[in-house]
Short mmCIF file of C-alpha atoms and ligand atoms in Angstrom, two decimals:
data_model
loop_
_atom_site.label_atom_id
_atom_site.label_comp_id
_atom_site.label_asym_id
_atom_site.label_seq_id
_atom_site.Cartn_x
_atom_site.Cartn_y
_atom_site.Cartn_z
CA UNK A 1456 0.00 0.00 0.00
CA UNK A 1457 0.90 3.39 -0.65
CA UNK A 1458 1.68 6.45 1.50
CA UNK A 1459 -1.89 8.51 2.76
CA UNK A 1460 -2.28 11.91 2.18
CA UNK A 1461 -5.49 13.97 3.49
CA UNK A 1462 -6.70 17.51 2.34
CA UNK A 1463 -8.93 19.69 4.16
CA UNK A 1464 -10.62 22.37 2.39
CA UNK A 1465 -12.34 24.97 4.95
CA UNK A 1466 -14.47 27.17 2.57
CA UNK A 1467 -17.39 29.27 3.13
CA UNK A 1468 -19.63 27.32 2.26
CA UNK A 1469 -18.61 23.99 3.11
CA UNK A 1470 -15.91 22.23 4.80
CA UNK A 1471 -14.67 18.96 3.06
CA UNK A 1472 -11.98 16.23 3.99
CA UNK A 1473 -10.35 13.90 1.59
CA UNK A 1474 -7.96 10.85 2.55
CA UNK A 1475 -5.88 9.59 -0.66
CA UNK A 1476 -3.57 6.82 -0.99
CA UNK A 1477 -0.89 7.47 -3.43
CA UNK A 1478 -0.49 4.73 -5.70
CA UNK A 1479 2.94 6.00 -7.36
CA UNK A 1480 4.24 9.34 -7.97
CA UNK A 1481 1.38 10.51 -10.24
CA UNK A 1482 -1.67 8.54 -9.26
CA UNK A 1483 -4.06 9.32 -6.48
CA UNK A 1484 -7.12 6.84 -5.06
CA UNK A 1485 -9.83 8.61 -2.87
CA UNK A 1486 -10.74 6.56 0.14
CA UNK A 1487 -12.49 8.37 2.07
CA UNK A 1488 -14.35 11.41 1.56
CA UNK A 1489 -16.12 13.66 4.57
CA UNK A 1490 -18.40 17.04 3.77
CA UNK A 1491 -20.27 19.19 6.31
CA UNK A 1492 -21.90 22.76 5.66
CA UNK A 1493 -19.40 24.95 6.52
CA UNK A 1494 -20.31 27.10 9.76
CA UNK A 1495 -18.25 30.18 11.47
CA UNK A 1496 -16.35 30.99 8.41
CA UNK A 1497 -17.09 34.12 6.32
CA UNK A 1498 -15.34 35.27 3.43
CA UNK A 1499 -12.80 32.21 3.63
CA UNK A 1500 -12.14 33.32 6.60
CA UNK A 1501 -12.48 31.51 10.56
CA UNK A 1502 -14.88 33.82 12.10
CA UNK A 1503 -15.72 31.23 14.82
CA UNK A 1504 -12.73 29.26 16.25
CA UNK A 1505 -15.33 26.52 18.11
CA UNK A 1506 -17.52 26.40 15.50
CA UNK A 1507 -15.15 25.71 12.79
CA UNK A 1508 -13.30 23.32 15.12
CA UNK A 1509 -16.39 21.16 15.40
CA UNK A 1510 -17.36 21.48 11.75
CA UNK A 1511 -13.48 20.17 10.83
CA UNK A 1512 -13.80 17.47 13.09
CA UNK A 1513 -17.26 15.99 11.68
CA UNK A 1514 -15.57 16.25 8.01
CA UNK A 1515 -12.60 14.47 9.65
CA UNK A 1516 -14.71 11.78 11.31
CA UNK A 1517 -16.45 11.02 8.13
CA UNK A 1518 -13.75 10.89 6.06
CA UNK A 1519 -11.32 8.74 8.68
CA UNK A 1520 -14.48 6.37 9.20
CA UNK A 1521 -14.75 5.98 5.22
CA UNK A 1522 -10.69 5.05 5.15
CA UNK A 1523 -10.69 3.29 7.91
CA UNK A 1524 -7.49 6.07 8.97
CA UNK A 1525 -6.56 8.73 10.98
CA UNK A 1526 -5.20 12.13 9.55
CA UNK A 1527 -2.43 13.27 11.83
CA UNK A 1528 -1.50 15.87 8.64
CA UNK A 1529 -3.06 17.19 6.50
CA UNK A 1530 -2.87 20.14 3.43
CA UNK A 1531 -4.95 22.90 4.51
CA UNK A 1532 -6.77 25.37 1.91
CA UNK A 1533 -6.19 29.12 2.64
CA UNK A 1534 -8.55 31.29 1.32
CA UNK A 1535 -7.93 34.24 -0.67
CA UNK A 1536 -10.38 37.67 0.50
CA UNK A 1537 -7.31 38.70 2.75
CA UNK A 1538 -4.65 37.17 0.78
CA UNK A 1539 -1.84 39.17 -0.96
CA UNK A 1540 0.58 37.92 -3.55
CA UNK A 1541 3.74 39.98 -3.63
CA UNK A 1542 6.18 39.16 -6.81
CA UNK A 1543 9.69 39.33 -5.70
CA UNK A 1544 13.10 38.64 -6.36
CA UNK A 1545 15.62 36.94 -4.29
CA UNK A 1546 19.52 35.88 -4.72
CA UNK A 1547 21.47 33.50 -3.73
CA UNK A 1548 25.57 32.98 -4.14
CA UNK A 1549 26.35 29.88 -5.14
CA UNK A 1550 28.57 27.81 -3.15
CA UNK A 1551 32.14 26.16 -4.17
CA UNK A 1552 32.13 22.53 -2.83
CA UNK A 1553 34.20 21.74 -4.87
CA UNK A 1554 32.42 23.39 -8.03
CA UNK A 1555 29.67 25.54 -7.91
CA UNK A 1556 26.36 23.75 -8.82
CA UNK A 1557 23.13 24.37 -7.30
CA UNK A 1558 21.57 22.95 -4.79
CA UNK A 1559 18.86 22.56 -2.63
CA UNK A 1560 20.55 24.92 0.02
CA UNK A 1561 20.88 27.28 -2.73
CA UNK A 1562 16.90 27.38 -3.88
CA UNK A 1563 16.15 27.79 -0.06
CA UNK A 1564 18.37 30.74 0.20
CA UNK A 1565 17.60 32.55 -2.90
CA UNK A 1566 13.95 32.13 -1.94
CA UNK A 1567 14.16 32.54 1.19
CA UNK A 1568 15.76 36.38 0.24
CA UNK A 1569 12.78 36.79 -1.88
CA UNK A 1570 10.82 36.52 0.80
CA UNK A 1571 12.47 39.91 2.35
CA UNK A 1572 9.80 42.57 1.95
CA UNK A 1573 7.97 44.88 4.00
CA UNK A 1574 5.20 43.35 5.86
CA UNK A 1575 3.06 45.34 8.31
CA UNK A 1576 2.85 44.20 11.70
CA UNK A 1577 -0.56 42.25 11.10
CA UNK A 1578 0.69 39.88 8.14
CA UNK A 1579 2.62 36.94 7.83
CA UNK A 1580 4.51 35.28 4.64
CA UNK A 1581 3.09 31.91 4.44
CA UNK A 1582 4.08 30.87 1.03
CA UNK A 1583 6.78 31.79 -0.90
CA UNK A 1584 6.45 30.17 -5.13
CA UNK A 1585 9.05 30.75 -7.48
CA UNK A 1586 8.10 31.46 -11.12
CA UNK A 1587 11.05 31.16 -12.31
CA UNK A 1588 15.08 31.45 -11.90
CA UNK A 1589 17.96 32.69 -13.40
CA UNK A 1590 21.40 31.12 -13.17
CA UNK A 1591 24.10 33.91 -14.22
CA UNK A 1592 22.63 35.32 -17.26
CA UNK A 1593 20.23 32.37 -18.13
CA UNK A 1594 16.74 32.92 -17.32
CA UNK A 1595 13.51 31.43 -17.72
CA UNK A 1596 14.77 28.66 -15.96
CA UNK A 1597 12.28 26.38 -14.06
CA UNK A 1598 14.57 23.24 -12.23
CA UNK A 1599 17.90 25.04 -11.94
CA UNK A 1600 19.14 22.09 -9.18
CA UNK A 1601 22.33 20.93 -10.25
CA UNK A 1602 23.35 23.77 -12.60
CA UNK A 1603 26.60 25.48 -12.70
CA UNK A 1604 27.04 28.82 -11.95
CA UNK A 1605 27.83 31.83 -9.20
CA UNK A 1606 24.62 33.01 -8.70
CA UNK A 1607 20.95 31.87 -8.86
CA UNK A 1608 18.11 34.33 -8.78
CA UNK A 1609 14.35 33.66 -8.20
CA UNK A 1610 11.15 35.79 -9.48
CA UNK A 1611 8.90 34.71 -6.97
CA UNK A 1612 5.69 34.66 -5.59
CA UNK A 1613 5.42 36.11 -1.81
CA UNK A 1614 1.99 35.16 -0.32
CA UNK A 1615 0.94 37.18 2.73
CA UNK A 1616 -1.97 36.51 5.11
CA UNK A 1617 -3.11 38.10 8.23
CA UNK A 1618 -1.59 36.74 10.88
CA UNK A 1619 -4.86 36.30 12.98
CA UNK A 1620 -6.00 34.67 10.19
CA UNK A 1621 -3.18 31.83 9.91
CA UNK A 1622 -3.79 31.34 13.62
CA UNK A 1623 -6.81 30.81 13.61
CA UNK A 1624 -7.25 28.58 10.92
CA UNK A 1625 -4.59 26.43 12.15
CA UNK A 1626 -5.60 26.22 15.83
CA UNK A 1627 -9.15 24.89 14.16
CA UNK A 1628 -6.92 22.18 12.31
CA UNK A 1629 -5.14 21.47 15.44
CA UNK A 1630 -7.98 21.21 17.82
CA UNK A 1631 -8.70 17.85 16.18
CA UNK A 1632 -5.04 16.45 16.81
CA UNK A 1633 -4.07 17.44 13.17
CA UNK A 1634 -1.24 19.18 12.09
CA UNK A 1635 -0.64 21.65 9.26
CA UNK A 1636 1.91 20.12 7.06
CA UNK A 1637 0.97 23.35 4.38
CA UNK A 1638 -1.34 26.01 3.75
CA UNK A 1639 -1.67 26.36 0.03
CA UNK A 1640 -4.21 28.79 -1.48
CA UNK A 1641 -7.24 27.93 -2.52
CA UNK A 1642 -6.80 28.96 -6.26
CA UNK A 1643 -3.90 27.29 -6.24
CA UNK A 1644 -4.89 24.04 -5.18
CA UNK A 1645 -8.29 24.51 -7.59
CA UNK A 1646 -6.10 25.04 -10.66
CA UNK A 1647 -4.05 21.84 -10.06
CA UNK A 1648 -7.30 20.13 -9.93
CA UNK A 1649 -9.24 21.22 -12.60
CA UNK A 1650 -6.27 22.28 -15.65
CA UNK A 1651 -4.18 20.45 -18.01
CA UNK A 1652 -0.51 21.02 -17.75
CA UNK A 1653 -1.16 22.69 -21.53
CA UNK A 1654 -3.32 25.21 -20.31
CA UNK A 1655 -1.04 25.89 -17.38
CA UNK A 1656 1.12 26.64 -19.99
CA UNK A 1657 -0.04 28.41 -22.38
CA UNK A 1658 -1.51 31.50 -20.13
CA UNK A 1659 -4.83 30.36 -18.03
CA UNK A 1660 -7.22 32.03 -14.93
CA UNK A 1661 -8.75 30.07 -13.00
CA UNK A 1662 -12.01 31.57 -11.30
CA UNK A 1663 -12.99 29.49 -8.22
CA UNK A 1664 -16.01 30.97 -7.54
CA UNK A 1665 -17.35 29.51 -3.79
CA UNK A 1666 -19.87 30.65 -1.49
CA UNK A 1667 -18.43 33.72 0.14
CA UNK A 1668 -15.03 34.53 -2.15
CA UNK A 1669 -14.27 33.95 -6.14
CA UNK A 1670 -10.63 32.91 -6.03
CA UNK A 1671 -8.69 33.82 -8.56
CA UNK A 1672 -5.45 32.35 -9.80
CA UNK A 1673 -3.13 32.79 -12.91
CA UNK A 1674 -0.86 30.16 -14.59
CA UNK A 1675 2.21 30.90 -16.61
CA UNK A 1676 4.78 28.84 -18.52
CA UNK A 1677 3.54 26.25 -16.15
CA UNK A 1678 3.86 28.04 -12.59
CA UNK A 1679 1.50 30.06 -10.33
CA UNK A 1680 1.77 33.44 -11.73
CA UNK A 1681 -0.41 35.46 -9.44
CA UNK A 1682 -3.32 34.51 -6.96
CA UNK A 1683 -6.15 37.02 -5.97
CA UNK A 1684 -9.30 37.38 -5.06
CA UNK A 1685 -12.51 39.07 -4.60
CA UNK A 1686 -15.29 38.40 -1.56
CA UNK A 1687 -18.59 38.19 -3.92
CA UNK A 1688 -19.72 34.63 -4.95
CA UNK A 1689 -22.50 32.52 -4.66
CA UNK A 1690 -23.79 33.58 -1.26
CA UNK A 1691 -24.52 37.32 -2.67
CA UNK A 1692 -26.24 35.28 -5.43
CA UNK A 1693 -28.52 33.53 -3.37
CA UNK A 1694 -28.73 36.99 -1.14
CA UNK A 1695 -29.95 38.88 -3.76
CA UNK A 1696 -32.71 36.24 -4.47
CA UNK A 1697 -33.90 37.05 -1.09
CA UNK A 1698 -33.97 40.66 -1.42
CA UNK A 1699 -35.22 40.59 -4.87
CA UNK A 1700 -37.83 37.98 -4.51
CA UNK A 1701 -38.84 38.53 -1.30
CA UNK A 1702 -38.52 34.99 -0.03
CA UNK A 1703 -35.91 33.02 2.97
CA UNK A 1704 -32.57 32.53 2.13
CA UNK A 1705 -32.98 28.73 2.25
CA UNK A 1706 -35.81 28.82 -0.62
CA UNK A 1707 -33.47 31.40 -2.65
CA UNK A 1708 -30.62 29.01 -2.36
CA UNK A 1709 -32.82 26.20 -3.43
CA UNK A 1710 -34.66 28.23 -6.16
CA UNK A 1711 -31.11 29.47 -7.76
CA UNK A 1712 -29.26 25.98 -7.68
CA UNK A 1713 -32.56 24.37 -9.12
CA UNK A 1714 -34.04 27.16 -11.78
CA UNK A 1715 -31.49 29.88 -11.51
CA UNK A 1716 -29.93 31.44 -14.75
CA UNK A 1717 -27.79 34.13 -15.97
CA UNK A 1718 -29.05 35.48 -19.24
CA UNK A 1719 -32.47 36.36 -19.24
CA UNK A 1720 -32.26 36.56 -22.58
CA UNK A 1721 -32.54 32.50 -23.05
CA UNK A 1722 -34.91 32.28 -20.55
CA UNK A 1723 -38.87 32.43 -21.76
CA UNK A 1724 -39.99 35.45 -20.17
CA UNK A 1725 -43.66 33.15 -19.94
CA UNK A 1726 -41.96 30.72 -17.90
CA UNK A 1727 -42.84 30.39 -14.43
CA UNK A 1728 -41.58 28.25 -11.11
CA UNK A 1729 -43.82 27.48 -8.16
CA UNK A 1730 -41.69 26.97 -4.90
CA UNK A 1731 -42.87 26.09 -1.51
CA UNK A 1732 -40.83 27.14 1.68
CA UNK A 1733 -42.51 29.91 3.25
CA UNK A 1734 -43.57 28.80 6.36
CA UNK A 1735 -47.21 26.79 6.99
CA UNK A 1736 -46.70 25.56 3.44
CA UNK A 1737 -47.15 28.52 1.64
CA UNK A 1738 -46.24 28.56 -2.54
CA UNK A 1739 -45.43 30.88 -4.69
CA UNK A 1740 -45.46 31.50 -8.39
CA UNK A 1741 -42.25 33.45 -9.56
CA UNK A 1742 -41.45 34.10 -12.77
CA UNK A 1743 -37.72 32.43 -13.96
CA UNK A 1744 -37.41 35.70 -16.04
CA UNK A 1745 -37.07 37.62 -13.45
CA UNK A 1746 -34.94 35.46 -11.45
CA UNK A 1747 -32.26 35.49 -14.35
CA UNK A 1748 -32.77 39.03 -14.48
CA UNK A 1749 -31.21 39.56 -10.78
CA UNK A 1750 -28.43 36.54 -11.17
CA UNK A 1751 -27.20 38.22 -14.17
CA UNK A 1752 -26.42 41.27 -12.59
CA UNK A 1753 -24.80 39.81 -9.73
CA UNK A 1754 -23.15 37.40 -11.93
CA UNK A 1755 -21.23 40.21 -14.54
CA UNK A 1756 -20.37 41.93 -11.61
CA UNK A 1757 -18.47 38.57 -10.36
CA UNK A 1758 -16.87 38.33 -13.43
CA UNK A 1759 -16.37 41.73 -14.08
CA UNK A 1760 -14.72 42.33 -9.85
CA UNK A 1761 -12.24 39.13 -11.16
CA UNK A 1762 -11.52 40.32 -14.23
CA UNK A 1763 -10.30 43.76 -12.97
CA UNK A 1764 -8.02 41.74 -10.51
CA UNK A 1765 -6.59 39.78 -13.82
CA UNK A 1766 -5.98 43.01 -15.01
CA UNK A 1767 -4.50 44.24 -12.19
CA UNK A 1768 -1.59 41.89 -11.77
CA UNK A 1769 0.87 42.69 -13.95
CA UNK A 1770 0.14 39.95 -17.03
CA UNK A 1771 -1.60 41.78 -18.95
CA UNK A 1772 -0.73 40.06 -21.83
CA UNK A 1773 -2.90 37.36 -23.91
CA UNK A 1774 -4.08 34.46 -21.83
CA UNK A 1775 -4.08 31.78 -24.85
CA UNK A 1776 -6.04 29.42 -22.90
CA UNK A 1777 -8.67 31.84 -21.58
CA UNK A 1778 -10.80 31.28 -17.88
CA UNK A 1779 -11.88 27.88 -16.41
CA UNK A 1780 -14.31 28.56 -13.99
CA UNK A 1781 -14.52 26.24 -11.15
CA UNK A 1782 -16.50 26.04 -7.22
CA UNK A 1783 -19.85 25.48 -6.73
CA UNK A 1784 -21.29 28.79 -8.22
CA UNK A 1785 -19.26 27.47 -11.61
CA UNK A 1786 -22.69 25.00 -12.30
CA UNK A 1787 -24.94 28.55 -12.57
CA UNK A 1788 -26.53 28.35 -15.72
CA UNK A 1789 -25.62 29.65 -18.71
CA UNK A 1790 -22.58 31.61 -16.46
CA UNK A 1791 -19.73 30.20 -18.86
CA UNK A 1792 -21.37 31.81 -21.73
CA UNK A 1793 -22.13 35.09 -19.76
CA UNK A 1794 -18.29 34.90 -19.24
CA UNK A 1795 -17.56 33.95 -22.59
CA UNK A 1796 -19.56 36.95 -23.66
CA UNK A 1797 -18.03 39.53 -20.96
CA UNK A 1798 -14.40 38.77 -21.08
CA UNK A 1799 -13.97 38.09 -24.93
CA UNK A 1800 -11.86 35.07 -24.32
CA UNK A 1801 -12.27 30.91 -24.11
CA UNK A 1802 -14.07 30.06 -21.35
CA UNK A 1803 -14.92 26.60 -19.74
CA UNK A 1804 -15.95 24.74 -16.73
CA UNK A 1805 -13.19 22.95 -15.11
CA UNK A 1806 -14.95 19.59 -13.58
CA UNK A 1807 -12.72 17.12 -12.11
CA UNK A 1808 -10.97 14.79 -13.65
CA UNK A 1809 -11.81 10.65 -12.80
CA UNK A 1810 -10.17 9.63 -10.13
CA UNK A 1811 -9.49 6.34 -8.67
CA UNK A 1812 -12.21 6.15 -5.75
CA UNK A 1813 -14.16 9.39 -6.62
CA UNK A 1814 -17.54 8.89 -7.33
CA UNK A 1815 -19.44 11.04 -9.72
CA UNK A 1816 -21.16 12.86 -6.67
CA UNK A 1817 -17.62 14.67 -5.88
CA UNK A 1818 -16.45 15.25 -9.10
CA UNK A 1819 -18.63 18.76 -8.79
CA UNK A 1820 -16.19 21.67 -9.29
CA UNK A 1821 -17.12 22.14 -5.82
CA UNK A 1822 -14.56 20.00 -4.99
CA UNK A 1823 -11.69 21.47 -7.50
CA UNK A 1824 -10.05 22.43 -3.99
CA UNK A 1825 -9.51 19.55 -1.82
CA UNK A 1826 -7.98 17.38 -4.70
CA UNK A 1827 -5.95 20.39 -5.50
CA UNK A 1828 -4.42 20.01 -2.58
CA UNK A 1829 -3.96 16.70 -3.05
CA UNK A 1830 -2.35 17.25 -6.30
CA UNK A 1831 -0.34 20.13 -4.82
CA UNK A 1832 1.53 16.82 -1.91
CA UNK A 1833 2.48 15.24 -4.97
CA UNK A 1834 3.77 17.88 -6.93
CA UNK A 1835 7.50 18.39 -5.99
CA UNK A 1836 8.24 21.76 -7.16
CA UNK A 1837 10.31 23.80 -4.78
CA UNK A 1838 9.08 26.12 -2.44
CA UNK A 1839 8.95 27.51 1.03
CA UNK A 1840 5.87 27.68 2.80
CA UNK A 1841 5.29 28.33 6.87
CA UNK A 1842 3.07 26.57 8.04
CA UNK A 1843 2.57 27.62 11.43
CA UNK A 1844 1.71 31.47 12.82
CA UNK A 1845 4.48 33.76 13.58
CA UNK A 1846 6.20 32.12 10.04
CA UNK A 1847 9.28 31.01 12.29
CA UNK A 1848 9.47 27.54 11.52
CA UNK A 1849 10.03 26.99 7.35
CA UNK A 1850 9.43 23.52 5.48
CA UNK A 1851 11.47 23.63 2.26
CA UNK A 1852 8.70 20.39 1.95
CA UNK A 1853 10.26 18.85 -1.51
CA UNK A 1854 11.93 15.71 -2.37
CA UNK A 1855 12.22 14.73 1.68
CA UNK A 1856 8.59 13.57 2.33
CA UNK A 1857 7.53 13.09 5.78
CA UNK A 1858 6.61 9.42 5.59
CA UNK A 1859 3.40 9.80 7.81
CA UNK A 1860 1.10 11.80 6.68
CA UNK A 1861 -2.14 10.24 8.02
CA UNK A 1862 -1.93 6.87 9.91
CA UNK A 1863 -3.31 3.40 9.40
CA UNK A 1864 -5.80 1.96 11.50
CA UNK A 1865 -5.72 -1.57 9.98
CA UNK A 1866 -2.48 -3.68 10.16
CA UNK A 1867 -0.75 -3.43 6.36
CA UNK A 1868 -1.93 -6.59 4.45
N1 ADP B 315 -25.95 23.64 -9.13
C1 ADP B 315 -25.61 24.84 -8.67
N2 ADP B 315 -25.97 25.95 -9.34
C2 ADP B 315 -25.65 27.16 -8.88
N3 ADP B 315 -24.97 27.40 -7.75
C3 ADP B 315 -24.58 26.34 -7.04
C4 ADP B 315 -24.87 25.00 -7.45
N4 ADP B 315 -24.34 24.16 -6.54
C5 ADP B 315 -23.75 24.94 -5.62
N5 ADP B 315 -23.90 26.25 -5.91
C6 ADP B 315 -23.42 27.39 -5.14
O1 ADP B 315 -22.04 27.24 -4.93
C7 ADP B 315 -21.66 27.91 -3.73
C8 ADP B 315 -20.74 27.02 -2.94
O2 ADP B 315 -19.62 26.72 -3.73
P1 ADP B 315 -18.35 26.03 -3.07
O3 ADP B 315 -17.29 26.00 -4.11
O4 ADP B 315 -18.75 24.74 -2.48
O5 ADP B 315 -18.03 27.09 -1.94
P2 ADP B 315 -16.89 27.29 -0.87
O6 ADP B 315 -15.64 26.75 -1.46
O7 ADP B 315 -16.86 28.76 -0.68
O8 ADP B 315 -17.30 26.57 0.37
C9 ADP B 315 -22.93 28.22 -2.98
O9 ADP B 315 -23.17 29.62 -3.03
C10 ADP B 315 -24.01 27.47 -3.76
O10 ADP B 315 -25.22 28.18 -3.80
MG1 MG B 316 -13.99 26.83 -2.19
#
């Protein structure tokens, strides 16, 4: 049997588990699977230590029952509202033992120096992803270990969190006996799951659009390029359902997921839905129309809030490959074309791929996320990330693999 690896997505809207037993180096098989509505987070963001604590643990318990395992690690999704992606660069002299070739010591240090910008008081570093290096006057270069040279430079990715934030987000993880082995960002972890390595790349965003925050991450010649995000998704959907329609927020959720659509203009303006769930069984006649009508301007504005952060970070070039929308609020309706139409580039839905284990039910792009970040344990690219608040203790985490990441329950056989 292979090593385990378990995931543990905490997201607005729900919080899911995932145990995985790597088969070899590229091939993953689900074995246990564990989902709860999420509760105390807003905006990706721990609002309420206990009751994210119990909600992790109930997703745990599921999942650990399923695989007959318990997770004593696991890869831990970070949300993006408050989450800042700094490009840097970072050097590092290469050392003469007896000639001077790279090495793993080197990549630490130069990224490691990356990682040496101003931070207010309230923020942490808690990733830091190169995008690529230079050796001497050779750039562009993505594996430089075991390259000659004096000096190795990294352009690199600086992710920065609110401290309070990281701490509280881990002390939920660890109140169930789990620790952090990484925090990796929630578009980051969706992209792995839901791209091909072309579109990677060629120039592709990923829009993870969740409950309470569209993540939003950009792949470049194959590496993270930027990460972003915006805190309107699927909840404000469903919110403005309510408002508009005058109705609870549990028939507006149920109303949007079930009739909802995003141009009006392909919806009859005749047609009509009746939906109970007023209280002492009240129904109601609305017209679908209508409801498309107030998706679709909550939708563009989605698209249009991510877009502008696209914009905003510095590629502005041609993304070849165009979006892939992914999360929960991807399966709206007619949204891909809406995006399609609004953005003036490819769009598609990025559903998950088959894999071993994973039953059609989770192959939603709900669940882009926590096999992301089971993707992300087997990819070995280098990279520092800190894993626990106050960002003193750093994992280089590559080619040395802790060799428990989740323990057996049943005797090997
Ligand atoms: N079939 C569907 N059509 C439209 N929206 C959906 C559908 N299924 C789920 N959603 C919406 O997706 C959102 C949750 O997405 P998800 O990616 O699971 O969120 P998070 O990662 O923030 O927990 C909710 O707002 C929900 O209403
Ligand atoms: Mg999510």
């Amino acid at each position: 049997m292979g090593d385990l690896i378990a995931a543990l997505d905490v997201g607005t809207s729900k919080i899911c588990a995932m145990i995985a037993e790597m088969v070899d180096e590229e091939t993953l098989a689900v074995i246990g699977v564990g989902v709860v509505p999420s509760r105390g987070v807003r905006r990706g963001t721990v609002v309420n230590v206990q009751e994210v604590t119990a909600a992790i643990g109930e997703a745990v318990g599921q999942a650990e029952r399923a695989a007959d395992a318990r997770i004593v690690n696991a890869y831990v999704s970070l949300s993006g509202a408050y989450v800042e992606a700094v490009p840097s660069r970072g050097v590092a002299t290469i050392a003469s033992r007896p000639i001077r070739t790279v090495t793993e010591d080197e990549i630490r240090r130069a990224l490691e120096n990356a990682s040496a910008i101003a931070l207010p008081p309230n923020r942490q570093v808690v990733q830091i992803l190169p995008r690529s290096f230079k050796v001497d006057d050779q750039d562009g270069i993505r594996e430089p270990l075991g390259m000659d040279g004096f000096r190795l430079e990294v352009d690199a990715l600086v992710i920065t969190a609110p401290t309070v934030a990281v701490q509280n987000l881990v002390k939920c993880v660890r109140a169930n006996g789990i620790e952090v082995t990484e925090l990796v960002l929630q578009g980051l972890a969706s992209g792995l799951a839901v791209l091909t390595p072309e579109e990677q790349e060629l120039g592709v965003a990923v829009l993870d659009v969740g409950g309470g925050t569209t993540d939003v991450a950009l792949f470049l010649e194959g590496e993270l390029w930027h990460v972003t995000a915006t805190p309107v998704a699927g909840h404000h959907l469903t919110q403005d359902v309510a408002i508009g329609l005058r109705m609870p927020l549990s028939a507006a959720e149920d109303l949007k997921v079930r009739y909802g659509h995003v141009q009006p203009q392909w919806v009859s303006t005749d047609e009509t839905v009746t939906i109970g769930g007023f209280g002492s069984g009240e129904r109601r006649t609305i017209s679908r129309h209508l409801l498309a009508q107030i998706l679709e301007a909550r939708a563009e504005e989605i698209l249009d809030m991510a877009w502008k952060e696209v914009k905003a970070s510095g590629y502005d070039g041609l993304l070849p490959a165009g979006v892939v929308m992914t999360g929960g609020s991807a399966q709206l309706a007619g949204f891909r074309d809406l995006a399609r139409e609004r953005l003036q580039v490819p769009v598609r839905v990025g559903m998950l791929p088959e894999i071993q284990g994973l039953s059609e039910e989770w192959r939603s792009p709900a669940f882009a996320t926590v096999v992301g970040l089971l993707r992300w344990s087997m990819r070995h690219a280098p990279h520092i990330s800190f894993p626990h608040a106050g960002g003193s203790q750093s994992s280089t985490g590559w080619r040395s693999r802790l060799s428990e990441w989740v323990r057996r329950l049943l005797p090997e056989g």
